[in-house]
GROMACS .gro file of C-alpha atoms in nm:
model
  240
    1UNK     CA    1   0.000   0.000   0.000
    2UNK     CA    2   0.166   0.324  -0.109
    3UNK     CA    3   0.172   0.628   0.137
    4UNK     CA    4   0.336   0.934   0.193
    5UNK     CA    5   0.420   1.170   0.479
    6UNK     CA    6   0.186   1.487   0.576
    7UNK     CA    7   0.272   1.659   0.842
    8UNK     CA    8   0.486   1.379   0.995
    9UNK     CA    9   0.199   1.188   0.965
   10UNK     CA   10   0.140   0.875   0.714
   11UNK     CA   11  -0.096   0.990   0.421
   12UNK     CA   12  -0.225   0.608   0.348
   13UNK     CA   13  -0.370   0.642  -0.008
   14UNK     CA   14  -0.688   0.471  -0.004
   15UNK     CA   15  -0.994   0.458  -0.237
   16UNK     CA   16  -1.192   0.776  -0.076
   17UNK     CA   17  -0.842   0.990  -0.158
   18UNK     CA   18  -0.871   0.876  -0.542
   19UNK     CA   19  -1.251   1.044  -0.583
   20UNK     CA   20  -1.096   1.335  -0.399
   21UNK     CA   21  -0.825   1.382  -0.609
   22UNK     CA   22  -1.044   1.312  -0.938
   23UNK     CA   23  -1.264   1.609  -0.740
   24UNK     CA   24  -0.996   1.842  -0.772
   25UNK     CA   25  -0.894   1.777  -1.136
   26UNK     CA   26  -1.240   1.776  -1.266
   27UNK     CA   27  -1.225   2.107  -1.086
   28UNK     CA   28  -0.971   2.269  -1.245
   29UNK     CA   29  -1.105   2.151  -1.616
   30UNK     CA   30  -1.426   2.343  -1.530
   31UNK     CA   31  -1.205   2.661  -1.426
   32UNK     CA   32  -0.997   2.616  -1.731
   33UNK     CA   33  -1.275   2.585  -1.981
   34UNK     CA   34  -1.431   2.918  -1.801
   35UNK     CA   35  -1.164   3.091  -1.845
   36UNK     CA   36  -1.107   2.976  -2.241
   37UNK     CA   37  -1.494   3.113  -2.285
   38UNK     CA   38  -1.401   3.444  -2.111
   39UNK     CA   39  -1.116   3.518  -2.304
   40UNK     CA   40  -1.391   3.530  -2.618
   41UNK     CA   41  -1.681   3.694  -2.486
   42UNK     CA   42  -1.590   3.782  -2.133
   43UNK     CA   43  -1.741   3.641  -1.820
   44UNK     CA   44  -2.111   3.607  -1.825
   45UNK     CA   45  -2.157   3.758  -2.221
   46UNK     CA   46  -2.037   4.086  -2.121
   47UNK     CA   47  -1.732   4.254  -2.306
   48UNK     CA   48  -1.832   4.060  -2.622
   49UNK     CA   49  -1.587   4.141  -2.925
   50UNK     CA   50  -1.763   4.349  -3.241
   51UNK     CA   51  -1.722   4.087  -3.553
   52UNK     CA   52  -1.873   4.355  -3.807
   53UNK     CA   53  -1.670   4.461  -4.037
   54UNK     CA   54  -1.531   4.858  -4.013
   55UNK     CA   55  -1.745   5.133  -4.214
   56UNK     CA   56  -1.494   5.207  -4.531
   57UNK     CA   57  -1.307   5.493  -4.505
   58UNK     CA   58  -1.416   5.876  -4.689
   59UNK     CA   59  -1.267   5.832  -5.035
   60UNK     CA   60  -0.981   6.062  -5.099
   61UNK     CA   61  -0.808   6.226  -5.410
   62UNK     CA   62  -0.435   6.172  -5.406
   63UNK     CA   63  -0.189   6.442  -5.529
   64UNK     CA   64  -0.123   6.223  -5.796
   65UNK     CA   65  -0.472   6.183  -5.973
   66UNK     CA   66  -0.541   6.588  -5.928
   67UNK     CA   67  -0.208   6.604  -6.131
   68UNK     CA   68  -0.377   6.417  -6.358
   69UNK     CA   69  -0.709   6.582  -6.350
   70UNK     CA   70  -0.859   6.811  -6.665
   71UNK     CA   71  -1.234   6.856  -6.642
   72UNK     CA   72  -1.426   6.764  -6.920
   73UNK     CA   73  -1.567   6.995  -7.186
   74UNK     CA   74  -1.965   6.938  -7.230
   75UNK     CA   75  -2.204   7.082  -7.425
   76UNK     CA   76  -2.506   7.225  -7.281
   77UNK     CA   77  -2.894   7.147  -7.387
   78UNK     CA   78  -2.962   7.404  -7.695
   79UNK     CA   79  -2.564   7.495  -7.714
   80UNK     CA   80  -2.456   7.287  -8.006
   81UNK     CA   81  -2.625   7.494  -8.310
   82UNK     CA   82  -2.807   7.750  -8.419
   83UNK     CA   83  -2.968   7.878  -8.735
   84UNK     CA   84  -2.934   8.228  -8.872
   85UNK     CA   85  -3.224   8.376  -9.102
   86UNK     CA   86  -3.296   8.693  -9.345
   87UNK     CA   87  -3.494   8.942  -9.229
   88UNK     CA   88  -3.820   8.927  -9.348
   89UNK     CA   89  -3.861   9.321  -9.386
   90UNK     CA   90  -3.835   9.628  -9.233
   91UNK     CA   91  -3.831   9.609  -8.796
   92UNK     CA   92  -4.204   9.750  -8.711
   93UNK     CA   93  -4.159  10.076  -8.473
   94UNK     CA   94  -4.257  10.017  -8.082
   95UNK     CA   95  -4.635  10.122  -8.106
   96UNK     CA   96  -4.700   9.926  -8.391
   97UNK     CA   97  -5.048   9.842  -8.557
   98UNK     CA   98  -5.275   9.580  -8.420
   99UNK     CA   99  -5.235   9.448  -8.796
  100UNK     CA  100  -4.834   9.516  -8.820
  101UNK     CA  101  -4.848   9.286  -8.467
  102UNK     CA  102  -5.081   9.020  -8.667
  103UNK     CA  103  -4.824   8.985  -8.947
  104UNK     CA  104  -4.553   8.879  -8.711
  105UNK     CA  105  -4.771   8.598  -8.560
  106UNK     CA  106  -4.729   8.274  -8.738
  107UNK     CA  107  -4.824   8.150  -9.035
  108UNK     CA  108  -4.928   7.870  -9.187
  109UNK     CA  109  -4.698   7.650  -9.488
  110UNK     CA  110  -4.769   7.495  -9.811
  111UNK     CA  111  -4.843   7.194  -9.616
  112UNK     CA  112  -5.033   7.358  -9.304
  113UNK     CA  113  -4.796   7.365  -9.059
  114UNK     CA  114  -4.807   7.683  -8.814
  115UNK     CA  115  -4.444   7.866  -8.899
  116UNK     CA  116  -4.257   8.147  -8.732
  117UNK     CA  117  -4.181   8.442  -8.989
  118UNK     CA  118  -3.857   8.469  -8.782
  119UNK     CA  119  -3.765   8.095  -8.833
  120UNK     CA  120  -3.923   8.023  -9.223
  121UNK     CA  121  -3.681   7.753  -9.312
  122UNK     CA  122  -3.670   7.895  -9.670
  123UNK     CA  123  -3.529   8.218  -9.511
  124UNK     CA  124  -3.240   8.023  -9.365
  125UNK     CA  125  -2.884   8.211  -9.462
  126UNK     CA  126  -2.658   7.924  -9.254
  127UNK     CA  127  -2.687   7.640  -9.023
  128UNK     CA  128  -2.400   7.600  -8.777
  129UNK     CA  129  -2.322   7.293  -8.550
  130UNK     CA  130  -2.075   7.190  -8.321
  131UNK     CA  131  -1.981   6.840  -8.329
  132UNK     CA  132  -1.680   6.772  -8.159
  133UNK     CA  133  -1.511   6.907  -7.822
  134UNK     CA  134  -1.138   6.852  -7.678
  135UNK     CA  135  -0.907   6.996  -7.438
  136UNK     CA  136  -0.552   6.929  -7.308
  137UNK     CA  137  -0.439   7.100  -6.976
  138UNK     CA  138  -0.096   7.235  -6.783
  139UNK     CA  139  -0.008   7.367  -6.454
  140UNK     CA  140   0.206   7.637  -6.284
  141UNK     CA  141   0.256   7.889  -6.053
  142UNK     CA  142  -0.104   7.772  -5.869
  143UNK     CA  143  -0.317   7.784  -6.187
  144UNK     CA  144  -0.448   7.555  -6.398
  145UNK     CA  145  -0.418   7.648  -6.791
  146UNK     CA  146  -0.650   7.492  -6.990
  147UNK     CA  147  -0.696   7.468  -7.403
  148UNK     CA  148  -1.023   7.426  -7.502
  149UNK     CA  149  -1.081   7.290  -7.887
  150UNK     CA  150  -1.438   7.297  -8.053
  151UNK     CA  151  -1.488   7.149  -8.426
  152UNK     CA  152  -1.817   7.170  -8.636
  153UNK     CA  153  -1.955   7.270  -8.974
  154UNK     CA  154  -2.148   7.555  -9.158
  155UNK     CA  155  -2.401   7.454  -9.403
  156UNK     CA  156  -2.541   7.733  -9.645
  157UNK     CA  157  -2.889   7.776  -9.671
  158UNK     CA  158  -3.131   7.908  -9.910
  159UNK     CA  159  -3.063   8.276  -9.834
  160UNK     CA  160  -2.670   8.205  -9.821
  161UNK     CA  161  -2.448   8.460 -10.027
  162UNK     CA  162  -2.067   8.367 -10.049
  163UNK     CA  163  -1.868   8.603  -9.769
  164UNK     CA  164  -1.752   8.548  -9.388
  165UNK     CA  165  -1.988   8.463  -9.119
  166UNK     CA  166  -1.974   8.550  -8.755
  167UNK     CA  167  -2.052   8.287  -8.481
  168UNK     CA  168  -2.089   8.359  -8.111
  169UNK     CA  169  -1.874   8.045  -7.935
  170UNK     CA  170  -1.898   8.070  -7.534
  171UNK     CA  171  -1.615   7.922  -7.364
  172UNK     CA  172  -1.697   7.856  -6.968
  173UNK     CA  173  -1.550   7.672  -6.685
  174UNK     CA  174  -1.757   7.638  -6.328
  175UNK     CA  175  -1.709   7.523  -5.994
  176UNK     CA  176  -2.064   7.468  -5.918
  177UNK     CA  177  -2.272   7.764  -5.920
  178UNK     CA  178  -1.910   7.975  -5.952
  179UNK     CA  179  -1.802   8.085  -6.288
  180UNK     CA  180  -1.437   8.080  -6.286
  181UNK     CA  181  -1.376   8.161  -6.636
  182UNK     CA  182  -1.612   8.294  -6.910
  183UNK     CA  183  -1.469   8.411  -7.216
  184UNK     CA  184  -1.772   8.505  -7.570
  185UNK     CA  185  -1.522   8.488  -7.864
  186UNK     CA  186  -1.672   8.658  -8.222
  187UNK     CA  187  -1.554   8.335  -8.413
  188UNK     CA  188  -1.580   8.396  -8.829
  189UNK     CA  189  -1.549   8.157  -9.074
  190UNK     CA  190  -1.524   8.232  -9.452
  191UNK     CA  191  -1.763   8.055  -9.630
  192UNK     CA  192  -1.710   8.040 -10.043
  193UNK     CA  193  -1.900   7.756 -10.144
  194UNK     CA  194  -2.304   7.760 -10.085
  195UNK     CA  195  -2.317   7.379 -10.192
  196UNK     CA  196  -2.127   7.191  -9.976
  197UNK     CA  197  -2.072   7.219  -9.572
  198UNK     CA  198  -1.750   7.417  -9.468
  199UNK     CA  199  -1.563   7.274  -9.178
  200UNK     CA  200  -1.411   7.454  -8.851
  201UNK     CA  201  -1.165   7.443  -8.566
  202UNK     CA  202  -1.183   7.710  -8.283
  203UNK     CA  203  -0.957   7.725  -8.030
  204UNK     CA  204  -0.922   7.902  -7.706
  205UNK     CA  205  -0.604   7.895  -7.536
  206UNK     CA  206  -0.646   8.184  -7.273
  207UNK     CA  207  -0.846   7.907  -7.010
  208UNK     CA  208  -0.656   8.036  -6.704
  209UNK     CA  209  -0.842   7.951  -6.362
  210UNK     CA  210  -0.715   7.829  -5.989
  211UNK     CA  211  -0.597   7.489  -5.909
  212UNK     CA  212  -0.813   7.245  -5.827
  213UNK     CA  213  -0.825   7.082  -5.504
  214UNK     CA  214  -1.139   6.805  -5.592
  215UNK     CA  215  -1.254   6.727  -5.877
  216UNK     CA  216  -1.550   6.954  -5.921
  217UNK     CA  217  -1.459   7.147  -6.245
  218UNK     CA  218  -1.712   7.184  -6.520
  219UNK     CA  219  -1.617   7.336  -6.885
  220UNK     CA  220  -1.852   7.445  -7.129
  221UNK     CA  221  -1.830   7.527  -7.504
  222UNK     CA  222  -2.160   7.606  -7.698
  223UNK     CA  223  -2.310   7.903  -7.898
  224UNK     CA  224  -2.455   8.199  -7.749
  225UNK     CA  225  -2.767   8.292  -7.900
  226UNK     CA  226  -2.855   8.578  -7.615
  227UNK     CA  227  -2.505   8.710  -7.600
  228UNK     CA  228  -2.533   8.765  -7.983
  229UNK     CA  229  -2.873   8.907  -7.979
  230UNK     CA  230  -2.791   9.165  -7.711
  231UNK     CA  231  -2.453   9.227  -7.924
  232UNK     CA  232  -2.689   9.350  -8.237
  233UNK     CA  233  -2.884   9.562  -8.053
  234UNK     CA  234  -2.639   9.716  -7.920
  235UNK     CA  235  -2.516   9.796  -8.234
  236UNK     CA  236  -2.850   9.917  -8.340
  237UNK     CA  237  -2.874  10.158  -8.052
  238UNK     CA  238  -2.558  10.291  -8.145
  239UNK     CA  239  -2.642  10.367  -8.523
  240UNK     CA  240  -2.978  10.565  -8.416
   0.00000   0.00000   0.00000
């Protein structure tokens, strides 16, 4: 029978001190498991981790991509052409005649159709389109330079005499509601043959605005219809 010493005293291992002893280890399996769970989701459920995943992080532009950055040129709605027709006769004075007023109202075509006097088709003297945009930029000194390239046609119409035509090209770059650059250029184009369509290439290089720091530039190129209506009457209170 195996024994040891405890105290001075003989320990006599007998069958009662083998359940004690399994007692004890059983014990400290239940403690060890405990403590396994606790190191997961803390004692009792509280302190349990977070397993979903982070919220992404703000997107940001890097240096290198705003070095890389030129805004787009668009056109806007009702920018891309514009038709230019013959005066029908003589302008009427302010207080005109009721009939005077009548004649100006529209009228109807050959084939019934209401039409404007000031947009008769037949009194068209050229059609002018824009049908291509491009730009290239630089930088220096804190500004952005841009060059801003617009290609289209001119296509005589009925009323069309050989000479040089004016057209009224808007160049525009925004930052939002800001205008940052806005630039009407009195483009001509000489025009020789009223059979065919003449091509064009207009070019303005004097885009100058601040750097950007996002990417929230706009550029525009179209015609300017209003510009080049105020422009002529100017000119016609001038000559009175």
């Amino acid at each position: 029978m195996a024994f040891c010493s405890f105290n001075g005293r003989p320990f006599y291992y007998r069958p009662f001190n083998r359940r004690f002893v399994a007692g004890l280890a059983l014990t400290g399996f239940m403690l060890a498991a405990a403590g396994c769970q606790s190191s997961d989701n803390g004692i009792l459920g509280f302190g349990k981790k977070d397993t979903s995943p982070p919220p992404p992080p703000d997107p940001k532009v890097l240096s290198s991509q705003l070095l890389a950055y030129c805004p787009k040129v668009t056109l806007r709605d009702g920018t891309a052409f514009f038709n230019t027709y013959a005066k029908s006769g003589p302008k009427p004075k302010k207080k005109a005649e009721p009939a005077a007023d009548a004649a100006q109202t529209d009228q109807p075509a050959p084939d019934g159709t209401m039409v404007d006097p000031r947009k008769d088709p037949t009194k068209i003297i050229y059609q002018a389109s824009i049908t291509d945009v491009t730009r290239d930029c630089s930088r220096a000194n804190g500004q952005l330079s841009m060059r801003i390239g617009v290609a289209g046609k001119v296509v005589p119409g009925p009323m069309f005499n050989p000479g040089t035509i004016t057209m009224p090209i808007r160049i525009a770059v925004m930052r939002g509601s800001e205008v940052l650059y806005s630039q009407l250029h009195q483009y001509q184009v000489q025009v020789t043959d009223p059979s065919t369509a003449t091509q064009f290439i207009f070019t303005d290089s004097s885009v100058v605005v601040p750097e950007p720091t996002a990417k929230d530039y706009q550029a525009f190129a179209g015609y300017d219809e209003a510009a080049r209506k105020k422009s002529d009457k100017k000119k016609v209170a001038a000559a009175e």
